[in-house]
PDB file of C-alpha atoms in Angstrom:
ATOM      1  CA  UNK A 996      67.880 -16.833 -24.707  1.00  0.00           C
ATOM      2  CA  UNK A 997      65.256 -13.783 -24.261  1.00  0.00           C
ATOM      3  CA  UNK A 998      63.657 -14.649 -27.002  1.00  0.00           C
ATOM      4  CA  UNK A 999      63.060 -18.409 -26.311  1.00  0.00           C
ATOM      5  CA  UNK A1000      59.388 -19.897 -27.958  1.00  0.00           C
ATOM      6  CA  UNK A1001      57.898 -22.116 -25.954  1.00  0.00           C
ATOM      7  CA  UNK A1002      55.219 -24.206 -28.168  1.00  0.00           C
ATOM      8  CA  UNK A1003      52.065 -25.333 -26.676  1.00  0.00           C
ATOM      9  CA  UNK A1004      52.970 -28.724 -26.159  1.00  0.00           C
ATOM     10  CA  UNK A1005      56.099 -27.751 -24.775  1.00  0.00           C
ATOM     11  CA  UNK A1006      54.450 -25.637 -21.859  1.00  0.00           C
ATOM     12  CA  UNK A1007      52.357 -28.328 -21.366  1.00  0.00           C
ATOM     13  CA  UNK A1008      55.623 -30.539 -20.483  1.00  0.00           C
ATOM     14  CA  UNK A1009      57.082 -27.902 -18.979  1.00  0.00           C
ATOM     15  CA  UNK A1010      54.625 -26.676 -16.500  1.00  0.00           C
ATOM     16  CA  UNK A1011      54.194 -30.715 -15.607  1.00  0.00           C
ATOM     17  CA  UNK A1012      58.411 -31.048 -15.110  1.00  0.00           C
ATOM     18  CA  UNK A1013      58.077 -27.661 -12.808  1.00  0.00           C
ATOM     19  CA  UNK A1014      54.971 -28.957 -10.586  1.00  0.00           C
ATOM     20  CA  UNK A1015      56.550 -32.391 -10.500  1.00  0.00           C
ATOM     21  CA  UNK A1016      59.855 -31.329  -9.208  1.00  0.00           C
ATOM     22  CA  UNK A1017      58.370 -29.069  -6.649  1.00  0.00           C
ATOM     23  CA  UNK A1018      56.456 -31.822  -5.242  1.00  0.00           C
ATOM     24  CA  UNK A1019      59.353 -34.095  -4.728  1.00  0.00           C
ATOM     25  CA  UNK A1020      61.441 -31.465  -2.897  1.00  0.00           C
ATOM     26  CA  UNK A1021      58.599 -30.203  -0.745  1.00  0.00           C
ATOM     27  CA  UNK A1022      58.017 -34.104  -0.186  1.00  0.00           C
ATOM     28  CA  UNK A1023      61.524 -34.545   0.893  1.00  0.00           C
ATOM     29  CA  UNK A1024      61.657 -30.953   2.947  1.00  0.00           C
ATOM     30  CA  UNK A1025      58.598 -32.400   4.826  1.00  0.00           C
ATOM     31  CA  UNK A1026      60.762 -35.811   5.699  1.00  0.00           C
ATOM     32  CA  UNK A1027      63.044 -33.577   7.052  1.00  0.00           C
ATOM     33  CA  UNK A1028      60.771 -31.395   9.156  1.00  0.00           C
ATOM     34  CA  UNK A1029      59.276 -34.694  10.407  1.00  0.00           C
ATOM     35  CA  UNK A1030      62.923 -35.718  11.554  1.00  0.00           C
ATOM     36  CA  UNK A1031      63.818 -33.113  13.254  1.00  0.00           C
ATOM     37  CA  UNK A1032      60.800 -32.314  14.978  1.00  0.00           C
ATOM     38  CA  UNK A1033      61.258 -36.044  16.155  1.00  0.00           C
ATOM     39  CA  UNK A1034      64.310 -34.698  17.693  1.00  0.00           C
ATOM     40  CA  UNK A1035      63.081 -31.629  19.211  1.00  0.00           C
ATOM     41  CA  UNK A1036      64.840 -32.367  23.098  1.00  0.00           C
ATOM     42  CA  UNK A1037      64.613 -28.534  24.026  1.00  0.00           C
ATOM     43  CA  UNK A1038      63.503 -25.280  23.061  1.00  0.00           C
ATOM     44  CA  UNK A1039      66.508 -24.585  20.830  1.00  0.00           C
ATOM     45  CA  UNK A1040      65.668 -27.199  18.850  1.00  0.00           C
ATOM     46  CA  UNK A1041      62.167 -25.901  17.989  1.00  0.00           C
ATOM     47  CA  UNK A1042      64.052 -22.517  16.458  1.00  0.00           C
ATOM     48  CA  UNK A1043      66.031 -24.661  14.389  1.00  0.00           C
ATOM     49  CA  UNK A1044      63.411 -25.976  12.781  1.00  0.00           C
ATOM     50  CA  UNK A1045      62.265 -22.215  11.853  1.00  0.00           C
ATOM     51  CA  UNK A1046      65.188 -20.965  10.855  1.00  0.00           C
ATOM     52  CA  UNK A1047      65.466 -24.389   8.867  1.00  0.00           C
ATOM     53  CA  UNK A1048      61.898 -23.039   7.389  1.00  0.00           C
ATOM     54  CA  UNK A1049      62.618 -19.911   6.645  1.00  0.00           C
ATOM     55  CA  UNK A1050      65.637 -20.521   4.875  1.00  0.00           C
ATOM     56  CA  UNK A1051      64.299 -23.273   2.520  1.00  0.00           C
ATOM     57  CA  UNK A1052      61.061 -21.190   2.142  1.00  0.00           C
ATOM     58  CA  UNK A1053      63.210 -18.402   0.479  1.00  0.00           C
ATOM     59  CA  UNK A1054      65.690 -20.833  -1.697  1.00  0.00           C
ATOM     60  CA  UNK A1055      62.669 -22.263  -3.173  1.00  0.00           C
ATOM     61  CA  UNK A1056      60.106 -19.200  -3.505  1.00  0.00           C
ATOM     62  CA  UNK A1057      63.271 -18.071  -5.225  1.00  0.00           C
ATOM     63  CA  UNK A1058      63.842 -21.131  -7.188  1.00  0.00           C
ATOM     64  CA  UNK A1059      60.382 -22.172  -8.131  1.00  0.00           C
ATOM     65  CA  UNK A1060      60.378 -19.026 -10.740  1.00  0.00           C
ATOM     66  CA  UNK A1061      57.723 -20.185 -13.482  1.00  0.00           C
ATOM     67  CA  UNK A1062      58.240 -17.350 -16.347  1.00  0.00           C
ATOM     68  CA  UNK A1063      59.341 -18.741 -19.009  1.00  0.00           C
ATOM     69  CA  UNK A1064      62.236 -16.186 -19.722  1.00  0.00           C
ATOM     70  CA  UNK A1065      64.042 -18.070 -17.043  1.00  0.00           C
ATOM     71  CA  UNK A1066      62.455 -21.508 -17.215  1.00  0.00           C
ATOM     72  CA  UNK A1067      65.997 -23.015 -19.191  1.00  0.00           C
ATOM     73  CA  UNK A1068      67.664 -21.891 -16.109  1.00  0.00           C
ATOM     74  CA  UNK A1069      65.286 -23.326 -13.723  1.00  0.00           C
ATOM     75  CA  UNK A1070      65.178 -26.520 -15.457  1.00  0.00           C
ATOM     76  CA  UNK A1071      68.964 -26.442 -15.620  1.00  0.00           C
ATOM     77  CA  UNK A1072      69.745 -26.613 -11.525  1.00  0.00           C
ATOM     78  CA  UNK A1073      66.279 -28.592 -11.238  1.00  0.00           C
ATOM     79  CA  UNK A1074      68.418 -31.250 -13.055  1.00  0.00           C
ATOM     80  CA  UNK A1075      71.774 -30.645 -11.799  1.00  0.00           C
ATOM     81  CA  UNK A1076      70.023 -30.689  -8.210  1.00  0.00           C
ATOM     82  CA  UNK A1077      68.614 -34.253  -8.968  1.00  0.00           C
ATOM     83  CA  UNK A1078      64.881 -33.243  -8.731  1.00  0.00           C
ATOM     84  CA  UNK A1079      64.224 -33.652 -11.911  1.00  0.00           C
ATOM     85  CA  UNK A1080      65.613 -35.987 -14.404  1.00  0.00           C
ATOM     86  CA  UNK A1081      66.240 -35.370 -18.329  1.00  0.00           C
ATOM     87  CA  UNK A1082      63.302 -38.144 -19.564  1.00  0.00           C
ATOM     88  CA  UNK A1083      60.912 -35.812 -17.612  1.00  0.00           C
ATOM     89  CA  UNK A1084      61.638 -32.781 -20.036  1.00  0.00           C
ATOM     90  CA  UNK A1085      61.483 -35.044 -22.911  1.00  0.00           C
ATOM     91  CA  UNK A1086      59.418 -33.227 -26.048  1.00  0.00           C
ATOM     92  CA  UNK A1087      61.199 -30.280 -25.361  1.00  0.00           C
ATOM     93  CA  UNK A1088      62.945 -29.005 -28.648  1.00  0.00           C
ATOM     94  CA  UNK A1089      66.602 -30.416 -29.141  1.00  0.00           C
ATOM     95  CA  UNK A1090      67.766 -26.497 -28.492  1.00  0.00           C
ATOM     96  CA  UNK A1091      66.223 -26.238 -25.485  1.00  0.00           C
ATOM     97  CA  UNK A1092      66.911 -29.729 -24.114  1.00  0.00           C
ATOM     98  CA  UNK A1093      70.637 -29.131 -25.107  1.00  0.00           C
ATOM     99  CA  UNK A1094      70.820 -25.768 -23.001  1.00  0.00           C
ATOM    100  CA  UNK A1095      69.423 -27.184 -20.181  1.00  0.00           C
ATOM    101  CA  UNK A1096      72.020 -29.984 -20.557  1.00  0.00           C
ATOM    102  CA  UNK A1097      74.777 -27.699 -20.979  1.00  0.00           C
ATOM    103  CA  UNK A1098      74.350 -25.642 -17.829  1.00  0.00           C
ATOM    104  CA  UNK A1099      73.267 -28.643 -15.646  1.00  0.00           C
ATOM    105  CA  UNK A1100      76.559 -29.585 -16.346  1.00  0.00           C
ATOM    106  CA  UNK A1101      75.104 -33.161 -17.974  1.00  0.00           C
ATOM    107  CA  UNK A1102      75.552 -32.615 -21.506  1.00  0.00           C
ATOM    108  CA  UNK A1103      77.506 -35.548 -23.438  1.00  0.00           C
ATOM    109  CA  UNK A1104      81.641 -34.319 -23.019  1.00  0.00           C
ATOM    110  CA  UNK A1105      82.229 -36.176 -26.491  1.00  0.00           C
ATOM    111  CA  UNK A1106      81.091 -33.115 -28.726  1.00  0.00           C
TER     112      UNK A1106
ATOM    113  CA  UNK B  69      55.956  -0.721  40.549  1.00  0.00           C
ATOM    114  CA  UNK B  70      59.036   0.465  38.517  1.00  0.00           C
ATOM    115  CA  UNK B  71      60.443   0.666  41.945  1.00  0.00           C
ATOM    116  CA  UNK B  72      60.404  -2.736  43.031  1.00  0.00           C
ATOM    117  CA  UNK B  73      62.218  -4.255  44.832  1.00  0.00           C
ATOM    118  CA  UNK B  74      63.735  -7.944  44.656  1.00  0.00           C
ATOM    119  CA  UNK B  75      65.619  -9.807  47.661  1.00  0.00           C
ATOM    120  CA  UNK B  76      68.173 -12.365  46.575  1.00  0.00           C
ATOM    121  CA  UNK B  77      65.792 -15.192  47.549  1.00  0.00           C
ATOM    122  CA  UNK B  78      63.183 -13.220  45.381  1.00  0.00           C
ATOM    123  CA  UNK B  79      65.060 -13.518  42.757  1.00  0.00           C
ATOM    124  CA  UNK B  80      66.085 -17.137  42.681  1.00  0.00           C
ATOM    125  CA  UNK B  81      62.284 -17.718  43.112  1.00  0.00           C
ATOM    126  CA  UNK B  82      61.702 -15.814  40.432  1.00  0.00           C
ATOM    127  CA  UNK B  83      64.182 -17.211  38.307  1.00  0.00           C
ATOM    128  CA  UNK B  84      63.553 -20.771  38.779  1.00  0.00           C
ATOM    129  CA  UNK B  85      59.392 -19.711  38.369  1.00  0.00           C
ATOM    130  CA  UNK B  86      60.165 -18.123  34.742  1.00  0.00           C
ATOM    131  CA  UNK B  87      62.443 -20.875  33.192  1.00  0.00           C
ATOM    132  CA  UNK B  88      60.109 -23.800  34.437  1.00  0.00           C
ATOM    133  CA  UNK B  89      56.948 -21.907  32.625  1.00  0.00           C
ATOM    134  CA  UNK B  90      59.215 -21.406  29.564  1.00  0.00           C
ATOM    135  CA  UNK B  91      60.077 -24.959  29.380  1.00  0.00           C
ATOM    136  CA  UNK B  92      56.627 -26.183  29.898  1.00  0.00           C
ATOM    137  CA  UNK B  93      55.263 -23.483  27.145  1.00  0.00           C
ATOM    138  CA  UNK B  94      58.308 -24.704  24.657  1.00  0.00           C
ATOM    139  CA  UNK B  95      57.169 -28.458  25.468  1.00  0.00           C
ATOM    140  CA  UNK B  96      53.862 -27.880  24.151  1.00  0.00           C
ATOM    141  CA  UNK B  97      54.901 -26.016  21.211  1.00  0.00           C
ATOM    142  CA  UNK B  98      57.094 -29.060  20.127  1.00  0.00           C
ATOM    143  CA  UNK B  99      54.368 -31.667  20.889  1.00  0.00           C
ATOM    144  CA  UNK B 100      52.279 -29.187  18.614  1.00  0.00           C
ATOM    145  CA  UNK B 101      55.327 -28.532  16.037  1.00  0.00           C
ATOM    146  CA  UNK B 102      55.138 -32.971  16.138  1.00  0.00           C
ATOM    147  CA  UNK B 103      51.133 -32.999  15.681  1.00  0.00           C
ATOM    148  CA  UNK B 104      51.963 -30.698  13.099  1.00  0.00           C
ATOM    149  CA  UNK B 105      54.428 -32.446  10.595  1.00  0.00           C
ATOM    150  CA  UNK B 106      52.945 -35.580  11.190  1.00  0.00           C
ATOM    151  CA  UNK B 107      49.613 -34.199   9.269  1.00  0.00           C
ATOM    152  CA  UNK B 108      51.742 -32.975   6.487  1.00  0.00           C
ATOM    153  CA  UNK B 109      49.908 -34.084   3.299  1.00  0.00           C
ATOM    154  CA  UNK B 110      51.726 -31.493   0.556  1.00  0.00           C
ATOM    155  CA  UNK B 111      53.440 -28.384   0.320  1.00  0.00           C
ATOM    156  CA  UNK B 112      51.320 -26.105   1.888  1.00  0.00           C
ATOM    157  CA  UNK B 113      51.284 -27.725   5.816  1.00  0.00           C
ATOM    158  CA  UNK B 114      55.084 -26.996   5.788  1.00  0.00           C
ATOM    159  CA  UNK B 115      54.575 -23.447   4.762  1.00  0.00           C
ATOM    160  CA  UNK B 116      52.213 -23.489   7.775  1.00  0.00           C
ATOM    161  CA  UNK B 117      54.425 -24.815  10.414  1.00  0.00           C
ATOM    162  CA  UNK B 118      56.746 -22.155   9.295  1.00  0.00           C
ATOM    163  CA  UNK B 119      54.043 -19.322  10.243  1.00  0.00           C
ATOM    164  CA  UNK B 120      52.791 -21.018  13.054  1.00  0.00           C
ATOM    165  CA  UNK B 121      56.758 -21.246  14.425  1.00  0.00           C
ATOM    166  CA  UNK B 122      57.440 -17.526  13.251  1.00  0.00           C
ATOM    167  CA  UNK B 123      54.253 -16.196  15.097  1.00  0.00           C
ATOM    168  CA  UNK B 124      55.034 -18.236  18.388  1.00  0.00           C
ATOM    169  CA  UNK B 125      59.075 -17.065  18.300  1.00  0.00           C
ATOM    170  CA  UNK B 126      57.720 -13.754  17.940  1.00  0.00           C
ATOM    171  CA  UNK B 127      55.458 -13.955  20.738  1.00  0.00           C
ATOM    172  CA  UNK B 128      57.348 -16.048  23.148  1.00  0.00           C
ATOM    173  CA  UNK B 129      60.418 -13.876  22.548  1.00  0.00           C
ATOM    174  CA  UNK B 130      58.354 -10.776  23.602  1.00  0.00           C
ATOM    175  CA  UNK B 131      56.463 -12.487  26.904  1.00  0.00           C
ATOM    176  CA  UNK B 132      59.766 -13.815  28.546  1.00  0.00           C
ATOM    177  CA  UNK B 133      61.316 -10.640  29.423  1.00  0.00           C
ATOM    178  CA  UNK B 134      63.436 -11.335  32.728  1.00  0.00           C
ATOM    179  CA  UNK B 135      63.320  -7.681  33.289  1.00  0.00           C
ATOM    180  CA  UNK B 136      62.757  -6.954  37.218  1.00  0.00           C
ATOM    181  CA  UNK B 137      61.277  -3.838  36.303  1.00  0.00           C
ATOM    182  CA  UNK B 138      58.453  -5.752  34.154  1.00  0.00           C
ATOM    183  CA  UNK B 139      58.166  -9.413  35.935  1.00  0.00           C
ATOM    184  CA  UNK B 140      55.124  -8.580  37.850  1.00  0.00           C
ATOM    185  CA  UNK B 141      53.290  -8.189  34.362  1.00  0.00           C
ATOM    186  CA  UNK B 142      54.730 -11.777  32.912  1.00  0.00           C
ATOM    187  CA  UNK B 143      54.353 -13.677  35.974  1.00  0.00           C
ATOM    188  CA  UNK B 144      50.483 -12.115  36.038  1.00  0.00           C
ATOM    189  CA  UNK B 145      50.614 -13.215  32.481  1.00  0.00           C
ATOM    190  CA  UNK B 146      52.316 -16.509  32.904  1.00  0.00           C
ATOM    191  CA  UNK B 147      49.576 -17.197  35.565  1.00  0.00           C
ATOM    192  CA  UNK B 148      46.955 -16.418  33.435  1.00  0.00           C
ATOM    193  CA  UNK B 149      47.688 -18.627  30.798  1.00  0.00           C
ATOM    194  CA  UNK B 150      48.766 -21.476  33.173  1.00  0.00           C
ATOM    195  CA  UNK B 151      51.611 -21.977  32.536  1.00  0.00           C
ATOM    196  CA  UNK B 152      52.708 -21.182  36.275  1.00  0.00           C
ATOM    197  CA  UNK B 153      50.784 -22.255  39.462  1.00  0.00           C
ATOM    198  CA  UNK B 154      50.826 -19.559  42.352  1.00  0.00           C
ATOM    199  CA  UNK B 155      52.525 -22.108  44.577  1.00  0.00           C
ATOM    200  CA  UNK B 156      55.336 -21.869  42.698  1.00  0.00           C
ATOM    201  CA  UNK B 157      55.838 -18.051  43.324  1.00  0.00           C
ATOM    202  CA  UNK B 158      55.614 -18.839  46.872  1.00  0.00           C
ATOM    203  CA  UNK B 159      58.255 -16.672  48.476  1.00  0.00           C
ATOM    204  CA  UNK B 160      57.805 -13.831  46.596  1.00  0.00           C
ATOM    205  CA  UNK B 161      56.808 -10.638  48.949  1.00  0.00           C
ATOM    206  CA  UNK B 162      53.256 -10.626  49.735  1.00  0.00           C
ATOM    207  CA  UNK B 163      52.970  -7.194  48.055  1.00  0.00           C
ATOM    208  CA  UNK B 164      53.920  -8.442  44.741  1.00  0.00           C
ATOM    209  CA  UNK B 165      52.040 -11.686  44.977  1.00  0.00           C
ATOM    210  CA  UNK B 166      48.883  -9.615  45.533  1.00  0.00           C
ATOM    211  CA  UNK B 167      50.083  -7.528  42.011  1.00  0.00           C
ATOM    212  CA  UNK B 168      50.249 -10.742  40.397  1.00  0.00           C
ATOM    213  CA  UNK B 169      47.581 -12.509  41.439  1.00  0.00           C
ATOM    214  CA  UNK B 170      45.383  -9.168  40.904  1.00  0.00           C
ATOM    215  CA  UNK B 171      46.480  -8.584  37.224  1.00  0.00           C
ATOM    216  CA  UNK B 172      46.085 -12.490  36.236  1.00  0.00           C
ATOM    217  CA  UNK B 173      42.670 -11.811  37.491  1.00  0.00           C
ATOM    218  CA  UNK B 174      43.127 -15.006  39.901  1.00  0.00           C
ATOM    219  CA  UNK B 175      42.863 -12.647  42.976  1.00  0.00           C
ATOM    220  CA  UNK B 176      40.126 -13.602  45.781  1.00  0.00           C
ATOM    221  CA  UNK B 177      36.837 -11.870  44.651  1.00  0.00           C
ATOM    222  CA  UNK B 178      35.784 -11.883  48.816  1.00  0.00           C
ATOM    223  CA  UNK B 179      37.379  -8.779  49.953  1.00  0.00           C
TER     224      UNK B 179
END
């Protein structure tokens, strides 16, 4: 999968699919910083919240990995993880589409 | 002033003087943590609040240090940041109250 080609047009789709999914989970990560600092009813409370932080920052620094030797995988959980959905990566060759399928754990179990 | 001394009264004085300015400093840092992720408008803010919350944890953690040995310096401290009126180290020897008041720089200037 080292060797993956990645088309023009498809990095155009791509790199649209990655930004677009990284917007909805920092949209819903700031819904939940909004709750809970709502809550905040003591000091403990505010270190929650930065622990919370620091934890998510890391998952997704870690996550949001844009090389495209890794992009099938990052696509793959991006879709298993609901933040994307498959129309989004649509134009992506049939290969690709049907790895990303296949380790998302979506593809079609008829074979 | 390593040799300081504290009386049992001191020390409830003391006591009750350091958690009060440590819940009025952690009440503005969640109205500020509040401010905060209400202006969220994309990714970026939340990184923010995480910094902001890491830099304050770090600094909070070091100035509340309930160390008899050192509580001269953070009630001076605590004084000179406001977030602890002198009345509310009354009872404290006058000795120390003159080492407080004369490192917070909120000693008389008459003598």
């Amino acid at each position: 999968m080292a060797s993956e080609e990645w088309s023009k047009s498809e990095k155009t789709i791509a790199r649209r699919a990655f930004d677009l999914a990284y917007e909805r989970e920092c949209a819903a990560l700031a819904d939940e910083v909004r709750r809970l600092a709502d809550r905040i009813a003591g000091p403990d409370d505010i270190w929650k919240i930065h622990d919370f932080l620091r934890r998510k920052r890391k998952e997704i620094d870690e996550k949001y990995d844009y090389r495209y030797s890794v992009l099938i995988f990052v696509f793959a959980r991006l879709l298993g993880e609901g933040w994307l959905e498959e129309s989004e990566l649509a134009g992506l060759s049939d290969d690709k589409l049907a790895k990303i399928q296949f380790l998302a754990g979506t593809a079609d179990q008829q074979s």
